[in-house]
């Protein structure tokens, strides 16, 4: 996809230590193009992460990189005070002209981070202890940013988790039928419209002040936290493009959506897709241990709703993109977004069936 010459030239625009050796693509993630850069610094191997920012999704790279550079510097300083930031957080490397990102001749936007060494990310897991640790890792990240000034953050994607507005966008996509696919997804469209009330369940409470806004990550899917390869301890939260004011219910929920499913996000056989209650309980435990004291009683009570609403929202976003002709998420084949949408709706349906159990798990974890 990218030639050796162009990546060498782009890497050369950044102020990086060592001599460039080559690059390798990192294939997870639906939004940005991520590459590992290999350098040698006085004979020692040195690596970086180079990302081509998706400017269809992030329309204002200036605001985006301002958020990212401010929050990464803030987290770095706090971790230094707490014993060390090395390999524990993202650090932005500037260009040779001192900018936080580089725009190439074709107008593509690039940034460089430190490469988190000896780490691994998971798209799916079944180990409850590991998932509990993911909750602690995301929880620690939320704590580190809990006193970051909210008004210093721009909105990188306006109304990113405004589920009610996303529903309006979905209805418009159905109406417009831009890709001519409407008749191939009638059951999925009906699944959404039958649940129109779900779409404003959280946004109403945010808007009337019943739920607080917090500095949240907004994309806490499992592969956005890196674990140490040897110890399996969480080491670093990545994918910081959507750090903005939001609801912790969405951060809790997105981690459940992605990490407590028994099957991959793009599993074609939906009979394999369930919510694993053991994983759900493990995450609830870790989340309450990490953040419980800061949460309001209503936030805790509504954790299952957070999981359901974000899973529903994500499925609706995949379906919207399918209807619009795959203009947002990276896809590998024409029905990829439809397949993803079906797994999300299977999860929502499973949550609905097991609603009482989800609430009981939260109540019991809270009383412990
Ligand atoms: P996207 O927005 O496309 O999801 P991410 O920022 O999440 O992009 O990066 C994609 C993947 O690359 C991550 O899920 C993670 O596995 C890996 N990755 C990202 N940043 C780093 C880093 N600094 N060090 C090591 N791996 C990383
Ligand atoms: C995208 O960037 P990535 O792949 O971690 C998306 C999330 C979705 C997720 C679904 C900026 O996450 O909102 O929940 O795909 N990120 C953006 O897998 O839209
Ligand atoms: Mg990601």
PDB file of N, CA, C and O in Angstrom, residues 191 195 198 252-261 273-277 280 303-313 343-359:
ATOM      1  N   UNK A 191     -34.461  -4.122  13.089  1.00  0.00           N
ATOM      2  CA  UNK A 191     -33.909  -4.303  14.443  1.00  0.00           C
ATOM      3  C   UNK A 191     -33.639  -2.937  15.076  1.00  0.00           C
ATOM      4  O   UNK A 191     -33.924  -2.709  16.249  1.00  0.00           O
ATOM      5  N   UNK A 195     -35.999  -0.332  18.178  1.00  0.00           N
ATOM      6  CA  UNK A 195     -35.355   0.064  19.441  1.00  0.00           C
ATOM      7  C   UNK A 195     -35.033   1.558  19.476  1.00  0.00           C
ATOM      8  O   UNK A 195     -34.051   1.973  20.087  1.00  0.00           O
ATOM      9  N   UNK A 198     -33.958   3.201  22.703  1.00  0.00           N
ATOM     10  CA  UNK A 198     -32.616   2.938  23.258  1.00  0.00           C
ATOM     11  C   UNK A 198     -31.667   4.078  22.900  1.00  0.00           C
ATOM     12  O   UNK A 198     -30.751   4.410  23.650  1.00  0.00           O
ATOM     13  N   UNK A 252     -17.139   2.079  29.647  1.00  0.00           N
ATOM     14  CA  UNK A 252     -17.397   0.753  30.216  1.00  0.00           C
ATOM     15  C   UNK A 252     -18.022  -0.138  29.139  1.00  0.00           C
ATOM     16  O   UNK A 252     -17.571  -1.257  28.879  1.00  0.00           O
ATOM     17  N   UNK A 253     -19.049   0.400  28.490  1.00  0.00           N
ATOM     18  CA  UNK A 253     -19.829  -0.394  27.547  1.00  0.00           C
ATOM     19  C   UNK A 253     -19.019  -0.858  26.351  1.00  0.00           C
ATOM     20  O   UNK A 253     -19.155  -1.994  25.899  1.00  0.00           O
ATOM     21  N   UNK A 254     -18.156   0.009  25.834  1.00  0.00           N
ATOM     22  CA  UNK A 254     -17.417  -0.375  24.629  1.00  0.00           C
ATOM     23  C   UNK A 254     -16.418  -1.488  24.936  1.00  0.00           C
ATOM     24  O   UNK A 254     -16.160  -2.342  24.091  1.00  0.00           O
ATOM     25  N   UNK A 255     -15.886  -1.460  26.142  1.00  0.00           N
ATOM     26  CA  UNK A 255     -14.963  -2.538  26.530  1.00  0.00           C
ATOM     27  C   UNK A 255     -15.721  -3.860  26.600  1.00  0.00           C
ATOM     28  O   UNK A 255     -15.221  -4.904  26.160  1.00  0.00           O
ATOM     29  N   UNK A 256     -16.949  -3.833  27.107  1.00  0.00           N
ATOM     30  CA  UNK A 256     -17.773  -5.052  27.177  1.00  0.00           C
ATOM     31  C   UNK A 256     -18.124  -5.517  25.761  1.00  0.00           C
ATOM     32  O   UNK A 256     -17.997  -6.697  25.423  1.00  0.00           O
ATOM     33  N   UNK A 257     -18.581  -4.587  24.953  1.00  0.00           N
ATOM     34  CA  UNK A 257     -18.958  -4.897  23.572  1.00  0.00           C
ATOM     35  C   UNK A 257     -17.854  -5.670  22.852  1.00  0.00           C
ATOM     36  O   UNK A 257     -18.086  -6.698  22.221  1.00  0.00           O
ATOM     37  N   UNK A 258     -16.641  -5.151  22.983  1.00  0.00           N
ATOM     38  CA  UNK A 258     -15.541  -5.733  22.210  1.00  0.00           C
ATOM     39  C   UNK A 258     -14.908  -6.914  22.922  1.00  0.00           C
ATOM     40  O   UNK A 258     -14.445  -7.853  22.275  1.00  0.00           O
ATOM     41  N   UNK A 259     -14.865  -6.864  24.256  1.00  0.00           N
ATOM     42  CA  UNK A 259     -14.058  -7.845  24.978  1.00  0.00           C
ATOM     43  C   UNK A 259     -14.828  -8.966  25.639  1.00  0.00           C
ATOM     44  O   UNK A 259     -14.253 -10.007  25.955  1.00  0.00           O
ATOM     45  N   UNK A 260     -16.132  -8.790  25.866  1.00  0.00           N
ATOM     46  CA  UNK A 260     -16.881  -9.848  26.556  1.00  0.00           C
ATOM     47  C   UNK A 260     -17.724 -10.662  25.579  1.00  0.00           C
ATOM     48  O   UNK A 260     -18.598 -11.430  25.981  1.00  0.00           O
ATOM     49  N   UNK A 261     -17.452 -10.500  24.291  1.00  0.00           N
ATOM     50  CA  UNK A 261     -18.152 -11.292  23.288  1.00  0.00           C
ATOM     51  C   UNK A 261     -17.437 -12.629  23.117  1.00  0.00           C
ATOM     52  O   UNK A 261     -16.214 -12.707  23.246  1.00  0.00           O
ATOM     53  N   UNK A 273     -22.158 -15.943  18.611  1.00  0.00           N
ATOM     54  CA  UNK A 273     -21.981 -14.659  19.306  1.00  0.00           C
ATOM     55  C   UNK A 273     -22.847 -14.576  20.566  1.00  0.00           C
ATOM     56  O   UNK A 273     -24.079 -14.583  20.485  1.00  0.00           O
ATOM     57  N   UNK A 274     -22.193 -14.534  21.710  1.00  0.00           N
ATOM     58  CA  UNK A 274     -22.900 -14.378  22.981  1.00  0.00           C
ATOM     59  C   UNK A 274     -22.129 -13.410  23.863  1.00  0.00           C
ATOM     60  O   UNK A 274     -20.945 -13.170  23.636  1.00  0.00           O
ATOM     61  N   UNK A 275     -22.819 -12.924  24.886  1.00  0.00           N
ATOM     62  CA  UNK A 275     -22.118 -12.166  25.909  1.00  0.00           C
ATOM     63  C   UNK A 275     -21.653 -13.168  26.966  1.00  0.00           C
ATOM     64  O   UNK A 275     -22.473 -13.904  27.515  1.00  0.00           O
ATOM     65  N   UNK A 276     -20.357 -13.193  27.218  1.00  0.00           N
ATOM     66  CA  UNK A 276     -19.802 -14.115  28.214  1.00  0.00           C
ATOM     67  C   UNK A 276     -19.967 -13.475  29.600  1.00  0.00           C
ATOM     68  O   UNK A 276     -19.329 -12.464  29.905  1.00  0.00           O
ATOM     69  N   UNK A 277     -20.834 -14.069  30.424  1.00  0.00           N
ATOM     70  CA  UNK A 277     -21.152 -13.442  31.712  1.00  0.00           C
ATOM     71  C   UNK A 277     -19.961 -13.440  32.668  1.00  0.00           C
ATOM     72  O   UNK A 277     -19.823 -12.546  33.507  1.00  0.00           O
ATOM     73  N   UNK A 280     -17.983 -10.530  31.594  1.00  0.00           N
ATOM     74  CA  UNK A 280     -18.709  -9.322  32.003  1.00  0.00           C
ATOM     75  C   UNK A 280     -18.454  -9.043  33.489  1.00  0.00           C
ATOM     76  O   UNK A 280     -18.096  -7.921  33.878  1.00  0.00           O
ATOM     77  N   UNK A 303     -24.583   0.721  34.359  1.00  0.00           N
ATOM     78  CA  UNK A 303     -23.504   0.074  33.594  1.00  0.00           C
ATOM     79  C   UNK A 303     -24.042  -0.905  32.538  1.00  0.00           C
ATOM     80  O   UNK A 303     -23.594  -0.868  31.384  1.00  0.00           O
ATOM     81  N   UNK A 304     -25.018  -1.765  32.885  1.00  0.00           N
ATOM     82  CA  UNK A 304     -25.544  -2.658  31.825  1.00  0.00           C
ATOM     83  C   UNK A 304     -26.136  -1.869  30.654  1.00  0.00           C
ATOM     84  O   UNK A 304     -25.968  -2.254  29.495  1.00  0.00           O
ATOM     85  N   UNK A 305     -26.786  -0.746  30.975  1.00  0.00           N
ATOM     86  CA  UNK A 305     -27.350   0.072  29.895  1.00  0.00           C
ATOM     87  C   UNK A 305     -26.231   0.622  29.004  1.00  0.00           C
ATOM     88  O   UNK A 305     -26.363   0.681  27.777  1.00  0.00           O
ATOM     89  N   UNK A 306     -25.109   1.016  29.632  1.00  0.00           N
ATOM     90  CA  UNK A 306     -23.966   1.497  28.855  1.00  0.00           C
ATOM     91  C   UNK A 306     -23.515   0.444  27.850  1.00  0.00           C
ATOM     92  O   UNK A 306     -23.253   0.747  26.681  1.00  0.00           O
ATOM     93  N   UNK A 307     -23.456  -0.811  28.306  1.00  0.00           N
ATOM     94  CA  UNK A 307     -23.013  -1.894  27.416  1.00  0.00           C
ATOM     95  C   UNK A 307     -24.002  -2.075  26.262  1.00  0.00           C
ATOM     96  O   UNK A 307     -23.612  -2.213  25.102  1.00  0.00           O
ATOM     97  N   UNK A 308     -25.284  -2.034  26.611  1.00  0.00           N
ATOM     98  CA  UNK A 308     -26.285  -2.262  25.557  1.00  0.00           C
ATOM     99  C   UNK A 308     -26.310  -1.107  24.551  1.00  0.00           C
ATOM    100  O   UNK A 308     -26.325  -1.323  23.337  1.00  0.00           O
ATOM    101  N   UNK A 309     -26.292   0.127  25.062  1.00  0.00           N
ATOM    102  CA  UNK A 309     -26.431   1.277  24.154  1.00  0.00           C
ATOM    103  C   UNK A 309     -25.233   1.384  23.200  1.00  0.00           C
ATOM    104  O   UNK A 309     -25.396   1.603  22.006  1.00  0.00           O
ATOM    105  N   UNK A 310     -24.028   1.187  23.723  1.00  0.00           N
ATOM    106  CA  UNK A 310     -22.868   1.345  22.824  1.00  0.00           C
ATOM    107  C   UNK A 310     -22.793   0.195  21.820  1.00  0.00           C
ATOM    108  O   UNK A 310     -22.388   0.400  20.672  1.00  0.00           O
ATOM    109  N   UNK A 311     -23.218  -0.992  22.226  1.00  0.00           N
ATOM    110  CA  UNK A 311     -23.197  -2.118  21.288  1.00  0.00           C
ATOM    111  C   UNK A 311     -24.222  -1.877  20.187  1.00  0.00           C
ATOM    112  O   UNK A 311     -23.960  -2.087  18.995  1.00  0.00           O
ATOM    113  N   UNK A 312     -25.373  -1.384  20.605  1.00  0.00           N
ATOM    114  CA  UNK A 312     -26.414  -1.018  19.646  1.00  0.00           C
ATOM    115  C   UNK A 312     -25.906   0.095  18.715  1.00  0.00           C
ATOM    116  O   UNK A 312     -26.052   0.034  17.495  1.00  0.00           O
ATOM    117  N   UNK A 313     -25.287   1.114  19.317  1.00  0.00           N
ATOM    118  CA  UNK A 313     -24.770   2.251  18.520  1.00  0.00           C
ATOM    119  C   UNK A 313     -23.744   1.769  17.501  1.00  0.00           C
ATOM    120  O   UNK A 313     -23.758   2.159  16.334  1.00  0.00           O
ATOM    121  N   UNK A 343     -23.197  -9.094  14.183  1.00  0.00           N
ATOM    122  CA  UNK A 343     -22.629  -9.583  15.456  1.00  0.00           C
ATOM    123  C   UNK A 343     -23.008  -8.630  16.596  1.00  0.00           C
ATOM    124  O   UNK A 343     -23.303  -9.081  17.702  1.00  0.00           O
ATOM    125  N   UNK A 344     -23.020  -7.342  16.301  1.00  0.00           N
ATOM    126  CA  UNK A 344     -23.355  -6.383  17.358  1.00  0.00           C
ATOM    127  C   UNK A 344     -24.816  -6.542  17.789  1.00  0.00           C
ATOM    128  O   UNK A 344     -25.126  -6.503  18.970  1.00  0.00           O
ATOM    129  N   UNK A 345     -25.696  -6.758  16.808  1.00  0.00           N
ATOM    130  CA  UNK A 345     -27.115  -6.909  17.150  1.00  0.00           C
ATOM    131  C   UNK A 345     -27.362  -8.250  17.863  1.00  0.00           C
ATOM    132  O   UNK A 345     -28.233  -8.342  18.730  1.00  0.00           O
ATOM    133  N   UNK A 346     -26.584  -9.269  17.512  1.00  0.00           N
ATOM    134  CA  UNK A 346     -26.711 -10.548  18.237  1.00  0.00           C
ATOM    135  C   UNK A 346     -26.321 -10.335  19.701  1.00  0.00           C
ATOM    136  O   UNK A 346     -26.956 -10.876  20.615  1.00  0.00           O
ATOM    137  N   UNK A 347     -25.297  -9.518  19.923  1.00  0.00           N
ATOM    138  CA  UNK A 347     -24.879  -9.225  21.303  1.00  0.00           C
ATOM    139  C   UNK A 347     -25.957  -8.438  22.052  1.00  0.00           C
ATOM    140  O   UNK A 347     -26.254  -8.715  23.213  1.00  0.00           O
ATOM    141  N   UNK A 348     -26.530  -7.452  21.361  1.00  0.00           N
ATOM    142  CA  UNK A 348     -27.602  -6.658  21.987  1.00  0.00           C
ATOM    143  C   UNK A 348     -28.760  -7.584  22.381  1.00  0.00           C
ATOM    144  O   UNK A 348     -29.274  -7.519  23.509  1.00  0.00           O
ATOM    145  N   UNK A 349     -29.142  -8.470  21.474  1.00  0.00           N
ATOM    146  CA  UNK A 349     -30.259  -9.385  21.752  1.00  0.00           C
ATOM    147  C   UNK A 349     -29.921 -10.288  22.937  1.00  0.00           C
ATOM    148  O   UNK A 349     -30.777 -10.556  23.789  1.00  0.00           O
ATOM    149  N   UNK A 350     -28.660 -10.723  23.000  1.00  0.00           N
ATOM    150  CA  UNK A 350     -28.253 -11.574  24.129  1.00  0.00           C
ATOM    151  C   UNK A 350     -28.287 -10.781  25.444  1.00  0.00           C
ATOM    152  O   UNK A 350     -28.708 -11.290  26.477  1.00  0.00           O
ATOM    153  N   UNK A 351     -27.870  -9.527  25.384  1.00  0.00           N
ATOM    154  CA  UNK A 351     -27.943  -8.678  26.596  1.00  0.00           C
ATOM    155  C   UNK A 351     -29.388  -8.515  27.034  1.00  0.00           C
ATOM    156  O   UNK A 351     -29.690  -8.540  28.227  1.00  0.00           O
ATOM    157  N   UNK A 352     -30.270  -8.314  26.071  1.00  0.00           N
ATOM    158  CA  UNK A 352     -31.690  -8.154  26.427  1.00  0.00           C
ATOM    159  C   UNK A 352     -32.225  -9.409  27.119  1.00  0.00           C
ATOM    160  O   UNK A 352     -32.945  -9.320  28.113  1.00  0.00           O
ATOM    161  N   UNK A 353     -31.844 -10.581  26.592  1.00  0.00           N
ATOM    162  CA  UNK A 353     -32.303 -11.848  27.199  1.00  0.00           C
ATOM    163  C   UNK A 353     -31.784 -12.020  28.621  1.00  0.00           C
ATOM    164  O   UNK A 353     -32.427 -12.585  29.473  1.00  0.00           O
ATOM    165  N   UNK A 354     -30.564 -11.507  28.865  1.00  0.00           N
ATOM    166  CA  UNK A 354     -29.927 -11.761  30.162  1.00  0.00           C
ATOM    167  C   UNK A 354     -29.856 -10.518  31.035  1.00  0.00           C
ATOM    168  O   UNK A 354     -28.984 -10.390  31.894  1.00  0.00           O
ATOM    169  N   UNK A 355     -30.772  -9.607  30.779  1.00  0.00           N
ATOM    170  CA  UNK A 355     -30.756  -8.287  31.424  1.00  0.00           C
ATOM    171  C   UNK A 355     -30.730  -8.392  32.957  1.00  0.00           C
ATOM    172  O   UNK A 355     -29.959  -7.718  33.631  1.00  0.00           O
ATOM    173  N   UNK A 356     -31.593  -9.265  33.499  1.00  0.00           N
ATOM    174  CA  UNK A 356     -31.673  -9.382  34.965  1.00  0.00           C
ATOM    175  C   UNK A 356     -30.340  -9.848  35.542  1.00  0.00           C
ATOM    176  O   UNK A 356     -29.906  -9.374  36.591  1.00  0.00           O
ATOM    177  N   UNK A 357     -29.697 -10.776  34.808  1.00  0.00           N
ATOM    178  CA  UNK A 357     -28.403 -11.281  35.304  1.00  0.00           C
ATOM    179  C   UNK A 357     -27.336 -10.179  35.271  1.00  0.00           C
ATOM    180  O   UNK A 357     -26.517 -10.068  36.192  1.00  0.00           O
ATOM    181  N   UNK A 358     -27.365  -9.367  34.225  1.00  0.00           N
ATOM    182  CA  UNK A 358     -26.370  -8.282  34.134  1.00  0.00           C
ATOM    183  C   UNK A 358     -26.539  -7.314  35.311  1.00  0.00           C
ATOM    184  O   UNK A 358     -25.555  -6.896  35.947  1.00  0.00           O
ATOM    185  N   UNK A 359     -27.781  -7.018  35.614  1.00  0.00           N
ATOM    186  CA  UNK A 359     -28.031  -6.083  36.727  1.00  0.00           C
ATOM    187  C   UNK A 359     -27.628  -6.706  38.058  1.00  0.00           C
ATOM    188  O   UNK A 359     -27.070  -6.035  38.924  1.00  0.00           O
TER     189      UNK A 359
END
